[in-house]
Short mmCIF file of C-alpha atoms in Angstrom, two decimals:
data_model
loop_
_atom_site.label_atom_id
_atom_site.label_comp_id
_atom_site.label_asym_id
_atom_site.label_seq_id
_atom_site.Cartn_x
_atom_site.Cartn_y
_atom_site.Cartn_z
CA UNK A 137 -13.78 -12.55 2.57
CA UNK A 138 -11.95 -16.15 3.66
CA UNK A 139 -9.44 -17.18 1.09
CA UNK A 140 -9.33 -21.53 1.21
CA UNK A 141 -6.52 -23.32 0.36
CA UNK A 142 -7.28 -26.70 -1.46
CA UNK A 143 -5.07 -29.80 -0.53
CA UNK A 144 -2.87 -29.17 -3.73
CA UNK A 145 -2.10 -25.70 -2.68
CA UNK A 146 -1.73 -26.75 1.16
CA UNK A 147 0.91 -29.75 -0.50
CA UNK A 148 2.83 -27.22 -2.68
CA UNK A 149 3.45 -25.12 1.03
CA UNK A 150 4.64 -28.65 2.62
CA UNK A 151 6.89 -28.78 -0.39
CA UNK A 152 8.25 -25.40 -0.33
CA UNK A 153 8.60 -24.21 3.30
CA UNK A 154 7.97 -27.32 5.36
CA UNK A 155 5.22 -28.43 7.88
CA UNK A 156 3.33 -25.22 9.51
CA UNK A 157 1.96 -24.75 13.29
CA UNK A 158 -1.03 -23.32 14.08
CA UNK A 159 -0.72 -19.57 15.04
CA UNK A 160 -3.67 -18.25 15.97
CA UNK A 161 -4.75 -14.71 17.21
CA UNK A 162 -5.27 -13.11 20.27
CA UNK A 163 -8.69 -13.11 20.46
CA UNK A 164 -9.63 -11.04 23.78
CA UNK A 165 -8.73 -7.79 25.41
CA UNK A 166 -7.60 -9.72 28.28
CA UNK A 167 -4.92 -11.46 26.57
CA UNK A 168 -3.36 -7.37 26.08
CA UNK A 169 -1.59 -5.71 29.14
CA UNK A 170 -1.78 -2.16 27.49
CA UNK A 171 -0.08 0.17 29.90
CA UNK A 172 -2.28 2.45 31.90
CA UNK A 173 -3.87 5.53 30.07
CA UNK A 174 -2.14 9.44 30.63
CA UNK A 175 -4.80 11.62 31.97
CA UNK A 176 -5.40 14.25 28.89
CA UNK A 177 -5.31 18.17 29.71
CA UNK A 178 -8.73 19.80 29.87
CA UNK A 179 -7.89 22.21 27.12
CA UNK A 180 -7.41 19.23 24.75
CA UNK A 181 -11.20 17.37 25.62
CA UNK A 182 -12.55 21.07 25.08
CA UNK A 183 -11.17 21.54 21.94
CA UNK A 184 -12.46 18.07 20.45
CA UNK A 185 -16.12 17.98 22.90
CA UNK A 186 -15.91 15.49 25.11
CA UNK A 187 -18.13 13.14 23.01
CA UNK A 188 -15.67 12.71 20.79
CA UNK A 189 -12.59 11.36 23.25
CA UNK A 190 -12.29 7.65 23.70
CA UNK A 191 -10.73 6.13 26.55
CA UNK A 192 -12.00 2.66 26.41
CA UNK A 193 -9.39 -0.39 25.79
CA UNK A 194 -11.17 -0.87 22.87
CA UNK A 195 -10.52 1.88 21.36
CA UNK A 196 -7.31 1.97 22.50
CA UNK A 197 -6.07 -1.18 21.01
CA UNK A 198 -7.96 -0.97 17.35
CA UNK A 199 -5.60 2.36 17.33
CA UNK A 200 -2.63 1.32 18.64
CA UNK A 201 -1.85 -0.67 15.38
CA UNK A 202 -1.59 -0.64 11.45
CA UNK A 203 -1.44 -3.72 9.21
CA UNK A 204 2.52 -4.71 8.91
CA UNK A 205 3.95 -8.12 9.55
CA UNK A 206 5.25 -6.75 12.70
CA UNK A 207 1.43 -5.25 13.78
CA UNK A 208 0.14 -8.75 12.36
CA UNK A 209 2.67 -11.07 14.93
CA UNK A 210 2.20 -8.74 17.98
CA UNK A 211 -1.19 -9.23 17.98
CA UNK A 212 -0.96 -12.76 17.38
CA UNK A 213 1.61 -12.94 20.45
CA UNK A 214 -0.88 -10.73 22.66
CA UNK A 215 2.56 -8.93 22.58
CA UNK A 216 1.36 -5.16 22.58
CA UNK A 217 3.76 -2.57 24.46
CA UNK A 218 2.15 0.64 23.27
CA UNK A 219 -1.29 2.27 23.11
CA UNK A 220 -2.09 5.75 22.98
CA UNK A 221 -3.58 7.33 25.80
CA UNK A 222 -6.54 7.93 24.32
CA UNK A 223 -8.38 8.23 20.27
CA UNK A 224 -9.83 12.01 19.56
CA UNK A 225 -12.40 12.52 16.66
CA UNK A 226 -12.23 16.04 15.40
CA UNK A 227 -15.56 16.81 13.16
CA UNK A 228 -14.33 20.11 11.75
CA UNK A 229 -10.81 21.46 10.01
CA UNK A 230 -11.42 24.28 12.77
CA UNK A 231 -11.60 21.55 15.51
CA UNK A 232 -8.47 20.04 14.02
CA UNK A 233 -6.35 23.04 13.71
CA UNK A 234 -7.56 23.60 17.45
CA UNK A 235 -6.00 19.97 18.97
CA UNK A 236 -3.01 20.36 16.99
CA UNK A 237 -2.09 23.83 18.77
CA UNK A 238 -2.97 22.26 22.52
CA UNK A 239 -0.95 19.21 21.92
CA UNK A 240 1.85 21.47 20.54
CA UNK A 241 1.51 23.60 24.06
CA UNK A 242 1.00 20.71 26.48
CA UNK A 243 3.24 18.74 24.76
CA UNK A 244 1.18 15.46 23.59
CA UNK A 245 2.74 13.75 20.68
CA UNK A 246 -0.31 12.99 17.59
CA UNK A 247 -0.61 10.13 15.49
CA UNK A 248 -2.68 10.87 12.39
CA UNK A 249 -5.12 7.86 12.42
CA UNK A 250 -6.71 7.10 8.86
CA UNK A 251 -7.92 3.52 7.91
CA UNK A 252 -5.14 0.85 9.43
CA UNK A 253 -3.66 0.06 6.63
CA UNK A 254 -0.14 1.26 6.83
CA UNK A 255 2.24 -1.57 6.19
CA UNK A 256 5.48 0.11 7.01
CA UNK A 257 4.86 1.05 11.03
CA UNK A 258 3.50 4.77 10.24
CA UNK A 259 0.28 4.55 12.65
CA UNK A 260 2.91 2.80 15.39
CA UNK A 261 2.17 4.74 18.72
CA UNK A 262 6.09 6.31 19.10
CA UNK A 263 6.00 8.98 22.69
CA UNK A 264 9.51 10.60 21.07
CA UNK A 265 10.21 13.26 23.89
CA UNK A 266 6.67 13.63 25.07
CA UNK A 267 4.59 12.15 28.58
CA UNK A 268 1.72 12.05 26.48
CA UNK A 269 0.14 10.37 22.89
CA UNK A 270 -3.24 10.83 21.36
CA UNK A 271 -4.61 8.95 18.07
CA UNK A 272 -6.04 11.47 15.66
CA UNK A 273 -9.23 9.38 14.18
CA UNK A 274 -10.18 11.17 11.10
CA UNK A 275 -13.10 9.50 10.22
CA UNK A 276 -15.23 12.30 11.26
CA UNK A 277 -13.61 14.76 8.15
CA UNK A 278 -15.91 13.18 5.38
CA UNK A 279 -17.22 16.22 3.06
CA UNK A 280 -17.14 15.92 -0.74
CA UNK A 281 -17.82 18.62 -3.23
CA UNK A 282 -17.76 18.24 -6.89
CA UNK A 283 -16.87 20.75 -9.25
CA UNK A 284 -18.43 18.67 -12.89
CA UNK A 285 -17.26 21.65 -14.62
CA UNK A 286 -13.79 21.66 -14.04
CA UNK A 287 -13.85 18.05 -13.27
CA UNK A 288 -12.16 17.96 -9.75
CA UNK A 289 -14.13 17.16 -6.37
CA UNK A 290 -13.01 17.93 -2.97
CA UNK A 291 -12.79 14.90 -0.63
CA UNK A 292 -12.62 15.09 3.26
CA UNK A 293 -9.58 13.25 4.29
CA UNK A 294 -11.71 10.74 6.40
CA UNK A 295 -13.25 8.96 3.46
CA UNK A 296 -12.63 5.22 3.05
CA UNK A 297 -11.58 4.36 -0.75
CA UNK A 298 -15.38 2.92 -1.10
CA UNK A 299 -17.12 5.48 0.21
CA UNK A 300 -15.54 7.84 -1.87
CA UNK A 301 -16.01 5.88 -5.11
CA UNK A 302 -19.63 5.89 -4.08
CA UNK A 303 -20.36 9.57 -3.51
CA UNK A 304 -18.56 10.59 -7.12
CA UNK A 305 -20.58 7.57 -8.48
CA UNK A 306 -23.85 9.68 -7.77
CA UNK A 307 -22.17 12.14 -10.36
CA UNK A 308 -21.49 9.36 -13.07
CA UNK A 309 -17.26 10.31 -11.79
CA UNK A 310 -14.65 7.85 -10.62
CA UNK A 311 -11.29 8.53 -9.03
CA UNK A 312 -9.89 5.77 -10.48
CA UNK A 313 -7.69 5.11 -7.62
CA UNK A 314 -7.95 1.23 -5.90
CA UNK A 315 -4.92 0.39 -4.06
CA UNK A 316 -4.59 -3.28 -2.80
CA UNK A 317 -6.10 -1.42 0.95
CA UNK A 318 -8.63 -0.03 -1.25
CA UNK A 319 -11.76 -1.39 1.12
CA UNK A 320 -10.30 0.25 3.97
CA UNK A 321 -7.94 2.62 3.38
CA UNK A 322 -8.77 6.49 3.41
CA UNK A 323 -8.13 9.73 1.13
CA UNK A 324 -6.16 11.42 3.46
CA UNK A 325 -4.08 8.13 3.79
CA UNK A 326 -3.65 8.10 0.39
CA UNK A 327 -2.26 11.66 -0.03
CA UNK A 328 -0.27 11.71 3.69
CA UNK A 329 1.29 8.28 1.87
CA UNK A 330 1.52 8.84 -1.99
CA UNK A 331 -0.40 6.14 -2.90
CA UNK A 332 -0.21 3.84 -6.25
CA UNK A 333 -2.94 2.20 -7.56
CA UNK A 334 -3.28 -0.48 -9.50
CA UNK A 335 -4.74 0.94 -12.67
CA UNK A 336 -2.64 4.41 -12.29
CA UNK A 337 -1.18 3.08 -15.63
CA UNK A 338 -4.36 4.70 -16.42
CA UNK A 339 -5.36 6.85 -14.11
CA UNK A 340 -2.26 8.49 -12.31
CA UNK A 341 -0.97 7.62 -9.04
CA UNK A 342 -2.63 9.63 -5.95
CA UNK A 343 -0.19 12.47 -6.15
CA UNK A 344 -0.95 12.59 -9.76
CA UNK A 345 -4.68 13.49 -9.19
CA UNK A 346 -4.65 16.05 -6.37
CA UNK A 347 -4.79 19.47 -7.86
CA UNK A 348 -4.93 21.20 -4.40
CA UNK A 349 -4.58 20.01 -0.94
CA UNK A 350 -4.23 21.76 2.55
CA UNK A 351 -2.63 20.68 6.14
CA UNK A 352 -3.26 21.69 9.16
CA UNK A 353 0.00 22.15 11.48
CA UNK A 354 0.42 23.22 15.41
CA UNK A 355 2.11 26.36 13.83
CA UNK A 356 -0.75 27.40 11.26
CA UNK A 357 -2.16 26.13 7.75
CA UNK A 358 -0.84 25.62 4.65
CA UNK A 359 -3.26 25.52 1.55
CA UNK A 360 -2.49 25.20 -2.29
CA UNK A 361 -4.44 27.49 -4.72
CA UNK A 362 -6.78 25.06 -6.46
CA UNK A 363 -5.63 25.65 -10.22
CA UNK A 364 -3.80 22.83 -12.39
CA UNK A 365 -0.39 24.59 -12.66
CA UNK A 366 1.26 27.11 -11.04
CA UNK A 367 4.74 27.97 -12.12
CA UNK A 368 5.36 30.12 -8.82
CA UNK A 369 8.53 28.19 -6.90
CA UNK A 370 9.01 24.45 -5.73
CA UNK A 371 5.75 23.11 -5.61
CA UNK A 372 4.42 23.04 -1.76
CA UNK A 373 1.43 20.44 -3.24
CA UNK A 374 4.39 18.08 -3.66
CA UNK A 375 5.95 18.63 -0.28
CA UNK A 376 2.34 17.89 1.92
CA UNK A 377 2.02 14.48 -0.21
CA UNK A 378 3.96 11.51 0.76
CA UNK A 379 4.62 13.90 4.30
CA UNK A 380 3.18 11.10 6.17
CA UNK A 381 1.59 13.13 9.53
CA UNK A 382 4.94 14.34 10.70
CA UNK A 383 4.58 18.20 9.46
CA UNK A 384 1.07 18.38 9.78
CA UNK A 385 -2.75 16.67 8.99
CA UNK A 386 -3.95 16.78 5.93
CA UNK A 387 -8.67 17.51 6.90
CA UNK A 388 -8.90 17.48 2.93
CA UNK A 389 -7.73 17.10 -0.87
CA UNK A 390 -9.12 18.56 -4.38
CA UNK A 391 -8.25 15.57 -6.64
CA UNK A 392 -9.03 15.33 -10.47
CA UNK A 393 -11.89 12.87 -11.38
CA UNK A 394 -12.78 11.05 -14.54
CA UNK A 395 -16.18 9.85 -15.89
CA UNK A 396 -16.95 6.38 -14.15
CA UNK A 397 -15.78 3.85 -17.38
CA UNK A 398 -18.99 1.84 -19.44
CA UNK A 399 -16.80 -0.54 -19.50
CA UNK A 400 -14.29 -2.90 -18.11
CA UNK A 401 -12.30 -5.46 -19.63
CA UNK A 402 -9.47 -7.25 -17.57
CA UNK A 403 -7.81 -10.47 -19.32
CA UNK A 404 -4.57 -12.88 -18.85
CA UNK A 405 -1.86 -13.68 -20.95
CA UNK A 406 1.15 -15.66 -20.36
CA UNK A 407 4.72 -13.98 -21.68
CA UNK A 408 7.72 -16.56 -22.45
CA UNK A 409 9.40 -15.21 -19.40
CA UNK A 410 9.20 -12.31 -16.58
CA UNK A 411 11.97 -10.16 -18.68
CA UNK A 412 10.32 -10.74 -22.05
CA UNK A 413 7.35 -9.12 -20.40
CA UNK A 414 8.53 -6.58 -19.00
CA UNK A 415 10.15 -5.54 -22.58
CA UNK A 416 6.28 -5.90 -23.57
CA UNK A 417 5.65 -2.76 -20.90
CA UNK A 418 8.69 -1.38 -21.50
CA UNK A 419 7.32 -0.83 -25.81
CA UNK A 420 3.64 -0.05 -24.61
CA UNK A 421 5.28 2.86 -21.70
CA UNK A 422 7.38 4.42 -24.32
CA UNK A 423 5.70 3.97 -27.03
CA UNK A 424 1.51 3.96 -27.68
CA UNK A 425 0.86 4.29 -23.94
CA UNK A 426 0.17 1.82 -21.80
CA UNK A 427 -3.72 0.03 -20.54
CA UNK A 428 -5.18 1.08 -17.52
CA UNK A 429 -3.72 -1.82 -15.62
CA UNK A 430 -0.58 -4.37 -16.57
CA UNK A 431 1.43 -6.49 -14.43
CA UNK A 432 3.94 -8.97 -14.71
CA UNK A 433 4.68 -11.58 -12.62
CA UNK A 434 7.56 -13.58 -12.84
CA UNK A 435 8.41 -17.03 -13.06
CA UNK A 436 7.60 -17.75 -9.83
CA UNK A 437 5.29 -16.31 -9.06
CA UNK A 438 3.40 -17.51 -11.60
CA UNK A 439 4.24 -20.87 -10.96
CA UNK A 440 3.15 -20.23 -7.53
CA UNK A 441 -0.26 -18.42 -7.89
CA UNK A 442 -1.18 -21.07 -10.29
CA UNK A 443 -0.57 -23.96 -7.51
CA UNK A 444 -1.95 -21.79 -4.73
CA UNK A 445 -4.91 -20.48 -6.55
CA UNK A 446 -5.14 -22.38 -9.78
CA UNK A 447 -7.33 -23.88 -12.11
CA UNK A 448 -7.78 -27.50 -11.29
CA UNK A 449 -8.99 -30.65 -12.62
CA UNK A 450 -10.81 -30.43 -16.16
CA UNK A 451 -10.30 -26.85 -16.11
CA UNK A 452 -6.67 -27.38 -14.98
CA UNK A 453 -5.93 -29.70 -18.09
CA UNK A 454 -7.45 -27.41 -20.59
CA UNK A 455 -5.15 -24.85 -19.36
CA UNK A 456 -2.26 -26.62 -19.18
CA UNK A 457 -3.63 -28.08 -22.84
CA UNK A 458 -4.05 -24.51 -23.92
CA UNK A 459 -0.07 -23.35 -23.37
CA UNK A 460 1.17 -26.85 -24.14
CA UNK A 461 -0.68 -25.95 -28.19
CA UNK A 462 1.42 -22.95 -27.77
CA UNK A 463 4.53 -25.33 -27.18
CA UNK A 464 4.39 -23.27 -23.63
CA UNK A 465 5.37 -24.45 -20.88
CA UNK A 466 5.47 -22.13 -17.41
CA UNK A 467 6.40 -17.94 -18.32
CA UNK A 468 5.50 -15.27 -16.77
CA UNK A 469 1.50 -14.24 -16.44
CA UNK A 470 0.67 -11.43 -17.08
CA UNK A 471 -2.91 -9.01 -16.78
CA UNK A 472 -3.96 -6.50 -18.55
CA UNK A 473 -7.29 -4.29 -18.16
CA UNK A 474 -9.18 -1.94 -19.76
CA UNK A 475 -11.59 0.67 -18.61
CA UNK A 476 -13.42 3.38 -20.33
CA UNK A 477 -16.30 3.52 -23.20
CA UNK A 478 -16.03 1.09 -26.14
CA UNK A 479 -14.19 2.94 -28.13
CA UNK A 480 -11.06 3.90 -26.02
CA UNK A 481 -11.45 0.00 -24.81
CA UNK A 482 -11.00 -0.93 -28.27
CA UNK A 483 -8.53 1.79 -29.38
CA UNK A 484 -5.94 0.48 -26.58
CA UNK A 485 -7.08 -2.91 -26.83
CA UNK A 486 -5.49 -3.32 -30.51
CA UNK A 487 -2.44 -1.28 -29.38
CA UNK A 488 -1.98 -3.67 -26.49
CA UNK A 489 -2.29 -7.14 -28.21
CA UNK A 490 -0.17 -6.02 -30.89
CA UNK A 491 2.51 -5.48 -29.05
CA UNK A 492 1.45 -8.55 -26.59
CA UNK A 493 1.49 -10.34 -29.98
CA UNK A 494 4.45 -9.41 -31.20
CA UNK A 495 6.47 -10.11 -27.86
CA UNK A 496 5.58 -13.63 -28.21
CA UNK A 497 2.85 -14.00 -25.31
CA UNK A 498 -0.31 -16.15 -25.44
CA UNK A 499 -3.48 -15.14 -24.45
CA UNK A 500 -5.18 -16.80 -22.08
CA UNK A 501 -8.73 -15.21 -21.76
CA UNK A 502 -10.81 -13.56 -19.89
CA UNK A 503 -11.90 -15.72 -17.56
CA UNK A 504 -8.44 -15.83 -15.94
CA UNK A 505 -8.57 -11.80 -16.12
CA UNK A 506 -11.78 -11.73 -14.30
CA UNK A 507 -10.48 -14.46 -11.32
CA UNK A 508 -7.64 -11.54 -10.83
CA UNK A 509 -10.85 -8.60 -10.78
CA UNK A 510 -12.65 -10.89 -8.17
CA UNK A 511 -9.39 -11.03 -5.68
CA UNK A 512 -8.42 -8.17 -6.68
CA UNK A 513 -7.95 -6.68 -2.97
CA UNK A 514 -7.77 -10.32 -1.76
CA UNK A 515 -3.99 -10.40 -0.41
CA UNK A 516 -4.14 -8.90 3.35
CA UNK A 517 -6.63 -11.72 3.17
CA UNK A 518 -4.14 -14.21 2.13
CA UNK A 519 -1.87 -13.24 4.65
CA UNK A 520 -3.87 -13.41 7.63
CA UNK A 521 -4.70 -16.99 6.61
CA UNK A 522 -1.23 -18.29 5.89
CA UNK A 523 -0.34 -16.14 9.14
CA UNK A 524 -2.94 -18.20 10.91
CA UNK A 525 -1.42 -21.68 9.89
CA UNK A 526 2.00 -20.18 11.34
CA UNK A 527 3.26 -18.92 7.87
CA UNK A 528 5.38 -15.74 7.98
CA UNK A 529 4.08 -13.42 4.95
CA UNK A 530 5.70 -9.84 3.70
CA UNK A 531 5.82 -7.48 1.05
CA UNK A 532 8.16 -4.78 0.12
CA UNK A 533 8.29 -2.81 -2.96
CA UNK A 534 10.81 -0.58 -5.29
CA UNK A 535 11.14 0.26 -8.76
CA UNK A 536 14.31 1.50 -10.71
CA UNK A 537 14.92 2.14 -14.64
CA UNK A 538 14.26 -0.16 -17.21
CA UNK A 539 18.26 -0.04 -17.71
CA UNK A 540 18.55 -1.79 -14.39
CA UNK A 541 15.31 -3.09 -13.15
CA UNK A 542 16.29 -6.99 -14.16
CA UNK A 543 19.82 -6.37 -12.15
CA UNK A 544 17.22 -5.29 -9.08
CA UNK A 545 14.93 -7.73 -9.72
CA UNK A 546 17.93 -10.70 -9.38
CA UNK A 547 19.82 -9.01 -6.45
CA UNK A 548 17.03 -8.25 -4.24
CA UNK A 549 15.52 -12.15 -4.63
CA UNK A 550 18.41 -13.40 -3.80
CA UNK A 551 18.99 -11.11 -0.58
CA UNK A 552 15.97 -12.44 0.61
CA UNK A 553 16.36 -16.14 -0.11
CA UNK A 554 19.59 -16.04 1.37
CA UNK A 555 18.43 -14.49 4.33
CA UNK A 556 15.91 -17.22 4.79
CA UNK A 557 18.02 -19.80 4.44
CA UNK A 558 19.90 -18.84 7.08
CA UNK A 559 17.26 -18.39 9.47
CA UNK A 560 16.45 -22.04 8.43
CA UNK A 561 13.09 -21.17 7.26
CA UNK A 562 13.69 -21.38 3.14
CA UNK A 563 10.70 -20.03 1.27
CA UNK A 564 8.41 -18.73 -1.73
CA UNK A 565 9.64 -15.88 -2.89
CA UNK A 566 7.56 -14.06 -5.60
CA UNK A 567 7.73 -10.28 -7.69
CA UNK A 568 5.34 -8.75 -10.23
CA UNK A 569 5.80 -5.91 -11.71
CA UNK A 570 2.89 -3.56 -11.57
CA UNK A 571 3.29 -0.59 -12.55
CA UNK A 572 5.37 1.00 -15.45
CA UNK A 573 6.57 4.64 -16.95
CA UNK A 574 8.16 5.30 -19.90
CA UNK A 575 11.66 5.59 -18.00
CA UNK A 576 11.03 2.83 -15.83
CA UNK A 577 8.84 0.57 -13.91
CA UNK A 578 7.92 -0.73 -9.89
CA UNK A 579 8.88 -4.45 -8.31
CA UNK A 580 6.28 -5.90 -6.07
CA UNK A 581 7.82 -8.83 -3.98
CA UNK A 582 6.71 -11.05 -1.79
CA UNK A 583 7.95 -13.90 0.49
CA UNK A 584 6.04 -16.49 2.24
CA UNK A 585 8.12 -18.81 4.86
CA UNK A 586 7.73 -20.71 8.31
CA UNK A 587 7.17 -18.05 11.14
CA UNK A 588 9.73 -18.29 13.80
CA UNK A 589 7.35 -18.05 16.21
CA UNK A 590 9.19 -17.55 19.20
CA UNK A 591 11.47 -14.99 17.32
CA UNK A 592 9.09 -13.45 14.96
CA UNK A 593 10.33 -10.30 15.03
CA UNK A 594 14.27 -11.17 14.74
CA UNK A 595 13.66 -13.24 11.45
CA UNK A 596 11.53 -9.96 9.81
CA UNK A 597 13.81 -7.90 10.69
CA UNK A 598 17.27 -9.59 9.77
CA UNK A 599 15.06 -10.72 6.00
CA UNK A 600 13.71 -7.03 5.90
CA UNK A 601 17.13 -5.32 6.51
CA UNK A 602 18.84 -7.56 3.98
CA UNK A 603 16.32 -7.27 1.07
CA UNK A 604 16.47 -3.47 2.28
CA UNK A 605 20.38 -3.29 1.98
CA UNK A 606 20.36 -4.80 -1.05
CA UNK A 607 17.52 -1.93 -2.66
CA UNK A 608 19.73 0.43 -1.44
CA UNK A 609 22.93 -1.02 -3.05
CA UNK A 610 21.28 -0.98 -6.64
CA UNK A 611 20.44 2.22 -6.56
CA UNK A 612 16.67 1.31 -6.28
CA UNK A 613 14.13 3.51 -4.43
CA UNK A 614 13.12 2.00 -0.85
CA UNK A 615 9.38 2.37 -1.22
CA UNK A 616 7.46 3.10 -4.39
CA UNK A 617 4.40 3.35 -2.78
CA UNK A 618 4.27 1.74 0.84
CA UNK A 619 5.68 5.03 2.20
CA UNK A 620 8.81 5.57 4.46
CA UNK A 621 6.51 4.84 8.36
CA UNK A 622 8.95 3.63 10.51
CA UNK A 623 10.69 0.31 8.90
CA UNK A 624 11.86 2.46 6.15
CA UNK A 625 13.28 5.63 8.31
CA UNK A 626 16.93 4.63 8.06
CA UNK A 627 16.93 4.43 4.56
CA UNK A 628 15.97 8.15 3.71
CA UNK A 629 19.51 9.64 3.74
CA UNK A 630 19.83 6.99 0.82
CA UNK A 631 17.16 8.31 -0.99
CA UNK A 632 17.46 11.82 -0.69
CA UNK A 633 20.64 12.64 0.93
CA UNK A 634 22.08 14.12 3.99
CA UNK A 635 21.34 17.64 2.47
CA UNK A 636 17.74 16.83 1.45
CA UNK A 637 17.50 15.34 5.34
CA UNK A 638 18.39 18.42 6.78
CA UNK A 639 15.81 20.47 4.20
CA UNK A 640 12.84 18.29 5.98
CA UNK A 641 13.98 18.63 9.78
CA UNK A 642 13.82 22.32 8.63
CA UNK A 643 10.80 22.17 7.68
CA UNK A 644 9.51 19.89 10.10
CA UNK A 645 11.35 22.54 12.53
CA UNK A 646 8.81 25.54 11.18
CA UNK A 647 5.98 23.72 11.47
CA UNK A 648 6.09 21.45 14.20
CA UNK A 649 7.90 23.70 16.14
CA UNK A 650 7.25 21.26 19.61
CA UNK A 651 8.02 18.18 17.59
CA UNK A 652 4.59 15.92 18.80
CA UNK A 653 3.43 15.05 14.73
CA UNK A 654 3.48 11.94 14.40
CA UNK A 655 7.17 11.03 16.20
CA UNK A 656 9.43 8.02 14.76
CA UNK A 657 8.27 8.12 11.25
CA UNK A 658 9.66 8.97 8.34
CA UNK A 659 12.73 11.04 9.20
CA UNK A 660 16.00 8.89 10.99
CA UNK A 661 16.49 9.42 14.79
#
């Protein structure tokens, strides 16, 4: 998928962010100077098997980064300074447990690696105090065991999103978890990062889908019962989900599944404003309930999305005329999606349409909804296209209560704009509400500006810091679904407090006393 920007879109970019200079990707291995690899202890090779140890430069390079802006900027500049000494691919939980035990004994740092889609530095090779580091490729863990009577499935951590859905489809089932990283992210990654999918309003976030989980740690195994609920103390399941590889490795999870939907209907509406659209969503979340998918773009994202990829020519004139007949110029775009059997979709849609009409939204039809469905995983590809042209493109997300959501929206947007101006690179700042709950909702920001290629990381750091400090100052979470990784670890104290950090460090000390598991992530130094 290679998004195309037509002349109108390019004109909008030039007007808003200035002329861009092409920023090609460093193409060949010869453009990277990876540090020499340290040799592995023989016991580690024996634990996983020689055929499952990969030490050539391409394998090391492929496991040296995720998909954050920092990662991509380094790749474009050929400036990677770190890579794992080797990539290990255990084929069973038994082999995985043995690998962790040997790494702890020998002082080898371990970075669990699923689909490599982290956008917060979650798979960056960080040695900490250790002299060697391995990337643990989990794609060999691919078991699928379905309990049709209980409507659960045990899924191996190495299954990618489409592979898991294809396996469940053979039973007429679905997990219903479709984050933007769906094409490449893995089941283990979903669990380790407490992922939220685009249809989480209907199906639930990944943590809500997990029935039971295993964690293999250097100190041993932690496993929860496969039961729908227990009152036995604090939930260890919640401790494992979102642990980001710093406590151990999740080899598989048991998840709740549903019948695959017989019908899917996606459509678009236009609210009078972002505030009006958010109020419609709040009313649904606190009243009759939300459809499977509902998202509201603010005015700048609506305008920018239509300018960059919206209707053109006759279709564009008809689109504009349609809104004009409804006395609507601009506004906030809503995408609404319904999935299920025919009766479920009809019932949910009737309730939702009533709320949309009562809130003053105008119906735009299913064509725009299908266009969103067609491009629902296209954001990372568009980011690559824009970076190739010389742009900086970054996303960040947070959430807050309904009472303070618009305050947070304004504060973070303003902080990003100020930081962009201070860098001499004014840009586009978009935001949409993408996950809603009875007590609040998430905000997902995207900003696009001209990249300062001579100081790309400094530019990014200044803007990221300004946005993060605004989030913390206004009481929002530092991450709603991207996780903490390396980029957000300095804000964990604001998230859980000093005592909370001490509790997490005590748990890590118990499960990973040698400190080999994913150093430099989740917990501040």
